[in-house]
XYZ file of C-alpha atoms in Angstrom:
513
model
C 4.644 -192.349 -2.100
C 7.216 -192.594 0.541
C 6.184 -192.291 4.230
C 7.554 -189.684 6.481
C 9.639 -192.097 8.605
C 11.168 -193.483 5.388
C 12.209 -190.056 4.166
C 13.781 -189.375 7.575
C 15.790 -192.437 7.247
C 16.907 -191.649 3.751
C 18.000 -188.206 5.067
C 19.635 -189.653 8.042
C 21.600 -191.950 5.749
C 22.846 -189.254 3.682
C 24.025 -187.235 6.544
C 25.958 -190.155 8.137
C 29.494 -190.514 6.464
C 30.535 -193.473 8.513
C 27.464 -195.642 7.355
C 28.010 -194.575 3.795
C 31.654 -195.854 4.102
C 30.723 -199.213 5.414
C 28.090 -199.549 2.764
C 30.640 -198.798 0.036
C 32.930 -201.587 1.510
C 29.956 -204.032 1.483
C 29.264 -203.240 -2.004
C 32.725 -204.051 -3.114
C 32.370 -207.596 -1.426
C 34.564 -206.754 1.528
C 34.207 -208.754 4.846
C 33.373 -206.675 7.844
C 31.465 -206.760 11.173
C 28.546 -204.353 10.962
C 28.225 -202.452 14.164
C 24.970 -203.129 15.936
C 23.905 -199.492 15.827
C 23.901 -199.775 11.996
C 21.906 -203.001 11.564
C 18.461 -201.461 11.838
C 19.493 -198.576 9.647
C 20.896 -200.841 7.156
C 17.778 -202.932 6.933
C 15.763 -199.549 6.450
C 18.394 -198.721 3.600
C 17.907 -201.824 1.829
C 14.117 -200.985 1.554
C 14.859 -197.663 -0.110
C 15.038 -197.557 -3.804
C 17.679 -195.065 -4.754
C 16.873 -193.145 -7.881
C 20.070 -191.509 -9.064
C 19.712 -187.938 -10.107
C 19.721 -187.270 -13.742
C 22.277 -184.834 -14.871
C 20.981 -182.290 -17.294
C 23.370 -181.890 -20.316
C 25.121 -178.708 -20.264
C 24.367 -176.188 -23.065
C 27.427 -175.585 -24.987
C 28.630 -171.908 -24.734
C 28.548 -169.808 -27.903
C 31.965 -169.652 -29.382
C 33.561 -166.153 -29.292
C 35.994 -164.986 -31.888
C 38.667 -163.061 -29.807
C 40.721 -160.771 -31.968
C 44.559 -161.044 -31.994
C 45.971 -158.715 -29.309
C 49.761 -159.534 -29.212
C 51.892 -158.163 -32.165
C 55.530 -158.660 -31.241
C 56.614 -157.073 -34.526
C 53.978 -154.316 -34.532
C 50.384 -154.084 -35.463
C 49.632 -154.453 -39.103
C 48.391 -151.553 -40.914
C 45.348 -152.137 -43.070
C 45.866 -149.196 -45.458
C 49.650 -149.926 -46.161
C 50.174 -149.624 -50.129
C 53.305 -152.065 -50.330
C 53.117 -152.071 -54.125
C 53.251 -148.295 -54.131
C 56.298 -148.121 -51.930
C 58.069 -150.778 -54.147
C 57.199 -148.599 -57.117
C 58.894 -145.621 -55.598
C 61.990 -147.689 -54.701
C 62.216 -148.998 -58.474
C 61.982 -145.358 -59.822
C 64.718 -144.263 -57.283
C 66.940 -147.060 -58.409
C 66.379 -146.334 -62.182
C 68.324 -143.038 -61.609
C 71.507 -145.026 -60.601
C 73.975 -146.553 -63.005
C 72.898 -150.182 -63.844
C 70.099 -149.815 -61.267
C 72.836 -150.269 -58.506
C 73.039 -148.192 -55.337
C 76.310 -147.549 -53.414
C 76.233 -146.420 -49.753
C 76.385 -142.847 -50.860
C 73.211 -143.323 -52.856
C 71.303 -144.960 -49.988
C 69.881 -141.622 -48.464
C 67.599 -141.331 -51.495
C 66.654 -145.055 -51.129
C 65.798 -144.511 -47.585
C 63.442 -141.612 -48.404
C 61.916 -143.781 -50.976
C 61.302 -146.522 -48.385
C 59.636 -143.824 -46.079
C 62.510 -144.273 -43.528
C 64.530 -141.541 -41.730
C 67.765 -140.645 -43.572
C 70.163 -142.285 -41.104
C 68.653 -145.751 -41.727
C 70.513 -145.649 -45.089
C 73.471 -147.669 -43.768
C 71.444 -150.358 -42.052
C 69.439 -150.680 -45.132
C 72.560 -150.941 -47.349
C 74.222 -153.538 -45.235
C 70.931 -155.700 -44.700
C 70.672 -155.990 -48.521
C 74.308 -157.415 -48.704
C 76.013 -154.206 -49.851
C 78.936 -154.801 -47.678
C 80.098 -157.779 -49.736
C 80.106 -156.064 -53.231
C 80.049 -152.361 -52.502
C 76.807 -151.923 -54.138
C 73.063 -153.154 -54.015
C 71.007 -154.156 -57.088
C 67.412 -153.095 -57.379
C 66.102 -156.718 -57.375
C 68.031 -157.847 -54.205
C 67.015 -154.734 -52.343
C 63.340 -155.018 -53.183
C 63.347 -158.555 -52.208
C 64.800 -157.748 -48.855
C 62.602 -154.743 -48.198
C 59.312 -156.493 -49.301
C 60.008 -159.173 -46.830
C 60.474 -156.784 -43.993
C 57.227 -154.795 -44.961
C 55.217 -158.171 -44.733
C 56.629 -159.223 -41.387
C 57.532 -156.036 -39.638
C 54.829 -153.440 -38.944
C 56.440 -150.683 -37.163
C 59.742 -148.696 -36.965
C 61.113 -150.658 -33.974
C 60.611 -154.133 -35.648
C 62.071 -152.780 -39.040
C 65.087 -151.343 -37.371
C 65.639 -154.391 -35.254
C 65.412 -156.679 -38.439
C 67.814 -154.404 -40.199
C 70.557 -154.333 -37.551
C 70.212 -157.707 -35.836
C 72.212 -160.672 -36.776
C 70.400 -163.445 -38.783
C 68.128 -165.441 -36.649
C 68.427 -163.049 -33.616
C 65.613 -161.354 -32.036
C 67.778 -158.709 -30.075
C 70.436 -156.281 -30.640
C 73.935 -156.388 -29.089
C 76.452 -153.594 -28.742
C 78.516 -154.494 -31.740
C 75.445 -154.528 -33.977
C 75.382 -150.653 -33.841
C 78.862 -150.092 -35.061
C 78.264 -149.997 -38.847
C 75.182 -147.630 -38.287
C 77.098 -145.214 -36.058
C 80.164 -145.116 -38.231
C 77.970 -143.956 -41.083
C 76.727 -141.226 -38.759
C 80.312 -140.115 -38.007
C 81.229 -140.411 -41.793
C 78.318 -138.332 -43.127
C 76.762 -136.053 -40.331
C 77.454 -132.328 -41.229
C 77.977 -131.557 -37.559
C 80.854 -134.150 -37.118
C 83.253 -132.854 -39.901
C 86.062 -132.112 -37.469
C 85.718 -135.701 -35.896
C 85.645 -137.231 -39.288
C 89.182 -135.838 -39.758
C 90.545 -137.556 -36.620
C 89.796 -141.157 -37.533
C 91.629 -142.593 -34.543
C 88.887 -141.153 -32.249
C 85.943 -142.521 -34.130
C 85.879 -145.625 -31.898
C 85.684 -143.544 -28.661
C 82.734 -141.620 -29.975
C 81.063 -144.855 -31.203
C 81.814 -146.426 -27.908
C 80.307 -143.562 -26.081
C 77.054 -143.511 -28.011
C 76.635 -147.290 -27.835
C 76.929 -147.247 -23.989
C 74.425 -144.228 -23.859
C 71.954 -146.342 -25.917
C 72.260 -149.260 -23.813
C 72.153 -147.173 -20.678
C 68.751 -145.739 -21.453
C 67.233 -148.415 -23.649
C 68.245 -151.747 -22.252
C 66.211 -151.680 -19.042
C 66.824 -155.269 -18.256
C 70.530 -154.855 -17.958
C 70.839 -158.072 -20.150
C 73.228 -156.600 -22.755
C 70.538 -157.342 -25.429
C 68.082 -154.811 -26.417
C 64.754 -156.451 -27.333
C 62.151 -155.061 -29.786
C 59.924 -154.161 -26.851
C 62.488 -152.168 -25.102
C 63.429 -150.219 -28.375
C 59.803 -149.585 -29.076
C 59.403 -148.236 -25.496
C 62.525 -145.830 -25.736
C 62.973 -142.458 -27.513
C 66.021 -143.712 -29.559
C 64.404 -143.987 -32.929
C 62.947 -140.476 -32.420
C 66.534 -139.187 -31.905
C 67.650 -141.073 -35.095
C 64.954 -139.444 -37.059
C 66.038 -136.019 -35.686
C 69.618 -136.424 -36.800
C 68.924 -135.072 -40.173
C 66.984 -131.958 -39.062
C 68.929 -130.414 -36.028
C 72.318 -129.813 -34.479
C 73.772 -133.093 -33.235
C 74.362 -131.618 -29.851
C 70.559 -131.259 -29.339
C 70.549 -135.017 -29.021
C 71.347 -134.928 -25.287
C 70.544 -138.527 -24.599
C 72.543 -140.222 -27.305
C 74.501 -138.434 -30.012
C 75.729 -135.142 -28.577
C 79.361 -134.566 -29.436
C 79.648 -132.092 -26.542
C 78.724 -134.759 -24.076
C 81.062 -137.347 -25.709
C 83.860 -134.604 -25.322
C 83.156 -134.190 -21.655
C 83.156 -137.945 -20.885
C 86.238 -138.659 -22.721
C 88.205 -135.645 -21.074
C 87.202 -136.828 -17.547
C 88.455 -140.356 -18.492
C 91.634 -139.091 -19.894
C 92.413 -137.128 -16.817
C 92.173 -140.210 -14.715
C 93.799 -142.516 -17.222
C 97.349 -141.406 -16.460
C 99.122 -144.140 -18.247
C 96.660 -143.795 -21.191
C 96.161 -147.437 -21.707
C 92.500 -146.874 -22.005
C 91.790 -148.596 -18.682
C 91.704 -147.331 -15.168
C 92.063 -149.011 -11.758
C 90.539 -148.177 -8.310
C 93.337 -145.597 -7.543
C 92.529 -143.861 -10.810
C 88.818 -143.766 -10.197
C 89.254 -142.581 -6.652
C 90.802 -139.333 -7.937
C 87.425 -138.417 -9.602
C 86.025 -135.170 -8.272
C 88.943 -134.721 -5.683
C 88.414 -138.058 -3.800
C 84.606 -137.147 -3.098
C 83.322 -140.688 -3.835
C 83.402 -143.336 -0.962
C 86.209 -145.745 -1.377
C 83.671 -148.540 -0.297
C 81.504 -147.835 -3.311
C 84.529 -147.784 -5.674
C 85.383 -151.183 -4.401
C 81.937 -152.410 -5.157
C 82.136 -151.029 -8.685
C 85.471 -153.055 -9.140
C 83.837 -156.084 -7.829
C 81.949 -156.477 -10.906
C 78.465 -155.737 -9.649
C 77.745 -152.980 -12.283
C 80.496 -153.727 -14.896
C 80.864 -156.166 -17.946
C 84.523 -155.884 -18.567
C 86.489 -158.942 -18.053
C 89.579 -157.113 -16.873
C 87.646 -156.096 -13.637
C 88.170 -159.669 -12.381
C 91.415 -160.430 -14.059
C 93.375 -157.153 -13.577
C 91.226 -155.100 -11.362
C 90.496 -152.368 -14.175
C 87.458 -150.971 -15.837
C 87.347 -149.974 -19.498
C 86.165 -146.613 -20.968
C 82.750 -148.253 -21.756
C 82.283 -148.951 -17.986
C 83.421 -145.384 -17.099
C 80.652 -143.857 -19.415
C 78.048 -145.908 -17.165
C 79.725 -144.551 -13.980
C 80.020 -140.903 -14.966
C 76.278 -140.806 -16.286
C 75.180 -142.456 -12.932
C 77.411 -140.299 -10.639
C 76.245 -136.940 -12.191
C 72.526 -137.663 -12.434
C 71.221 -139.926 -9.685
C 67.515 -139.353 -10.573
C 67.333 -141.572 -13.714
C 65.987 -145.074 -13.482
C 69.287 -146.662 -14.628
C 71.382 -144.499 -12.186
C 69.057 -145.572 -9.205
C 69.593 -149.182 -10.145
C 73.362 -148.629 -10.540
C 73.764 -147.316 -7.153
C 71.229 -149.640 -5.592
C 73.278 -152.565 -6.821
C 76.459 -150.954 -5.401
C 75.022 -150.538 -1.930
C 73.147 -153.853 -1.766
C 76.144 -155.630 -0.402
C 74.319 -159.114 -0.014
C 72.373 -158.956 -3.137
C 69.046 -159.650 -1.369
C 67.207 -156.749 -2.945
C 66.872 -154.799 0.273
C 69.200 -152.105 1.739
C 69.429 -153.092 5.387
C 70.380 -150.704 8.259
C 73.736 -152.463 8.507
C 74.476 -151.785 4.952
C 73.553 -148.068 5.283
C 75.827 -147.852 8.388
C 78.710 -149.391 6.439
C 78.654 -146.728 3.798
C 77.938 -143.970 6.384
C 80.936 -144.766 8.518
C 83.341 -143.606 5.962
C 81.491 -140.369 5.361
C 81.721 -139.686 9.231
C 85.406 -140.351 9.046
C 86.001 -137.922 6.256
C 84.024 -135.256 7.849
C 86.018 -135.620 11.150
C 89.075 -135.262 9.205
C 87.778 -131.873 7.760
C 86.979 -130.801 11.314
C 83.196 -131.224 10.608
C 80.965 -132.900 13.294
C 79.013 -135.515 11.490
C 75.476 -136.197 12.271
C 75.029 -139.361 14.384
C 74.058 -142.313 12.225
C 70.760 -142.818 14.141
C 69.769 -139.245 13.240
C 70.763 -139.697 9.703
C 68.897 -142.760 9.382
C 65.686 -141.161 10.679
C 66.234 -138.377 8.148
C 66.542 -140.952 5.104
C 63.585 -143.006 6.376
C 61.378 -139.929 6.446
C 62.778 -139.003 2.858
C 62.277 -142.434 1.354
C 59.220 -143.625 3.303
C 59.864 -147.460 2.643
C 56.739 -149.616 2.455
C 58.397 -152.099 4.847
C 59.846 -150.602 8.083
C 63.643 -150.834 8.263
C 64.078 -152.046 4.802
C 64.558 -149.996 1.791
C 63.887 -151.452 -1.677
C 64.618 -150.429 -5.301
C 60.806 -149.636 -5.586
C 60.913 -147.256 -2.667
C 63.838 -145.274 -3.972
C 62.254 -144.815 -7.498
C 59.012 -143.683 -6.056
C 60.469 -141.234 -3.443
C 61.729 -138.858 -6.271
C 64.720 -137.817 -4.184
C 66.937 -140.728 -4.666
C 69.815 -138.321 -5.459
C 69.865 -136.918 -1.996
C 69.754 -140.576 -0.375
C 72.683 -141.835 -2.478
C 74.777 -138.726 -1.959
C 74.482 -139.016 1.768
C 76.098 -142.274 1.779
C 78.443 -142.236 -1.350
C 79.556 -138.610 -2.241
C 80.709 -136.262 0.640
C 80.903 -133.247 -1.428
C 77.316 -133.471 -2.855
C 76.155 -134.538 0.645
C 77.439 -131.381 2.202
C 76.083 -129.388 -0.728
C 72.563 -130.798 -0.004
C 72.925 -130.111 3.778
C 73.450 -126.252 3.008
C 70.401 -125.976 0.730
C 66.983 -124.851 1.821
C 64.879 -128.162 2.100
C 61.960 -126.397 0.696
C 63.839 -125.613 -2.465
C 64.513 -129.263 -2.919
C 60.757 -129.919 -2.689
C 60.100 -127.271 -5.342
C 62.783 -128.833 -7.679
C 60.889 -132.173 -7.316
C 57.723 -130.551 -8.346
C 59.039 -128.946 -11.281
C 60.848 -131.974 -12.513
C 60.577 -132.446 -16.380
C 60.484 -128.649 -16.766
C 64.045 -128.004 -17.081
C 67.388 -129.551 -17.882
C 68.457 -132.920 -16.215
C 71.238 -132.909 -13.806
C 73.438 -134.745 -16.451
C 72.667 -131.880 -18.983
C 73.602 -129.194 -16.485
C 76.902 -131.100 -15.554
C 77.713 -131.653 -19.320
C 77.155 -127.881 -20.074
C 79.091 -126.608 -17.214
C 82.141 -128.913 -17.773
C 82.133 -128.309 -21.498
C 82.137 -124.515 -20.862
C 85.199 -125.031 -18.384
C 86.980 -127.105 -21.052
C 86.435 -124.582 -23.800
C 87.612 -121.834 -21.427
C 90.626 -123.687 -20.579
C 91.565 -124.298 -24.169
C 91.030 -120.671 -25.084
C 93.251 -119.628 -22.193
C 95.986 -122.116 -23.147
C 95.938 -120.842 -26.806
C 96.069 -117.147 -25.617
C 99.043 -117.899 -23.260
C 100.839 -120.011 -25.821
C 100.426 -117.315 -28.529
C 101.500 -114.548 -26.200
C 104.614 -116.639 -25.141
C 105.562 -117.292 -28.743
C 105.142 -113.707 -29.602
C 107.576 -112.668 -26.570
C 110.150 -115.100 -27.814
C 109.936 -113.739 -31.403
C 110.441 -110.284 -30.144
C 113.482 -111.205 -28.186
C 114.655 -113.193 -31.172
C 115.334 -116.327 -29.073
C 115.205 -119.662 -30.726
C 112.149 -121.624 -29.567
C 113.830 -124.745 -28.436
C 110.693 -126.172 -26.962
C 108.161 -125.380 -29.656
C 106.924 -128.922 -29.933
C 106.435 -129.190 -26.233
C 104.316 -125.972 -26.188
C 102.242 -126.980 -29.094
C 101.466 -130.299 -27.626
C 99.770 -128.773 -24.762
C 97.499 -126.624 -27.275
C 94.503 -127.841 -29.040
C 91.299 -126.458 -30.320
C 88.266 -126.850 -28.118
C 86.924 -129.310 -30.292
C 89.848 -131.509 -30.642
C 90.353 -134.494 -28.456
C 93.420 -135.066 -26.195
C 96.093 -136.752 -28.392
C 96.913 -140.335 -27.498
C 100.238 -141.501 -26.395
C 102.392 -143.665 -28.928
C 102.141 -146.564 -26.629
C 98.134 -146.746 -26.897
C 97.399 -147.045 -30.661
C 93.670 -146.425 -30.843
C 93.702 -147.775 -34.519
C 94.587 -151.167 -32.967
C 92.155 -151.019 -30.103
C 89.416 -153.441 -30.569
C 85.751 -152.421 -30.254
C 85.182 -155.761 -28.423
C 87.233 -154.569 -25.555
C 84.512 -152.014 -24.867
C 81.711 -154.305 -25.615
C 82.487 -157.379 -23.576
């Protein structure tokens, strides 16, 4: 049994790092001069028998079986009867000549596959029908059985049908065959079907609207996760049940008509591209020239002609108009934030806000309107947005404040800024509280503009009919009949294109760069 003094020496030794270091060197055979103050303690240490502490073996933890929780292609369904689905498909094919289905037959096949009607073209092309003009029962079943075994929800199946071989994403051109079939077969697009030269314009519009809402990463590639989180497949399923104009997010023909007519008014040479001067005319020059320059800098566009020739395509204009007329959506907030973030640091500084507000002040002074000093305007905007970091406004701040439209209009659109200034501020708050209970700003705009376009067409028809009747009564030969008729078109017809811009030769890729 150790004495008390011996235990104290042992404790002192353990607490003295310098002595431990010297002893370690001694143990390795190193030569050194031991300080005198350590000699007595070293002698005491040599008398101590060090008994290393035995480490108790760790008890192995019980293994746990963690269930799989990541399903990139959907969670498998336990009660899915694949053989029953295949049996339905075989029965459906048995009703076709030689058990071969053409594209016109694929509606019945889609229903046998328990898919929405307008999946018929993707099903047809995925089974190789484009090469032969038909699909055999054996080839189709082999294709669909593989999809059923690997893809377990609608998003994964639709992705597999449309994507290129080996790709796990959808690009813009992947939607063309699917949308062309919608144009060719949807009962509410009969009038458009007859004007084949405008099919590409409608398809381009729908594709851009799909990517505007679904491709939240701005990558130009829609992933399965993005498709799953969106409402696009729900709208595809509803195509067979309702008026196509009820699909306000994607397929509405009325919305397409408004967008294309707005572009046509600006595209004076009708080459299907517009430059800065053309875009500046939108809404009677209400939009800031600074932000137009930012749009043509390529910060929110994909067209190569922006950098080469200083022009944007119709596809780019679709994004612009959707963002301009509804600044409350996630994509529009990101669109205008990118335009205002001059240095690309992810923050709107006071300098950047002043840069855009200066032009607004100049316009107001030219209209004999006394502008609000920038300092006062800045205080109002900071109170509106309530940024987390003082003096810096981030994208998160604008998405959170619910009134981003007022913020952006203050700096980018004079007409809308003045309109906001004349409104009761409490009415703005009430609108924010009732958000989601009424039409979006874009839907309101599209409905109003479509009504105006219809009224203009009706007035033109009435005027032209009356003018022709007067000429007939006077028995005067109508020398300019072609000219009069060229200005007249039904409200559902599109502006006729000039001979110089042949839409049949216009490549889809020009829109999908």
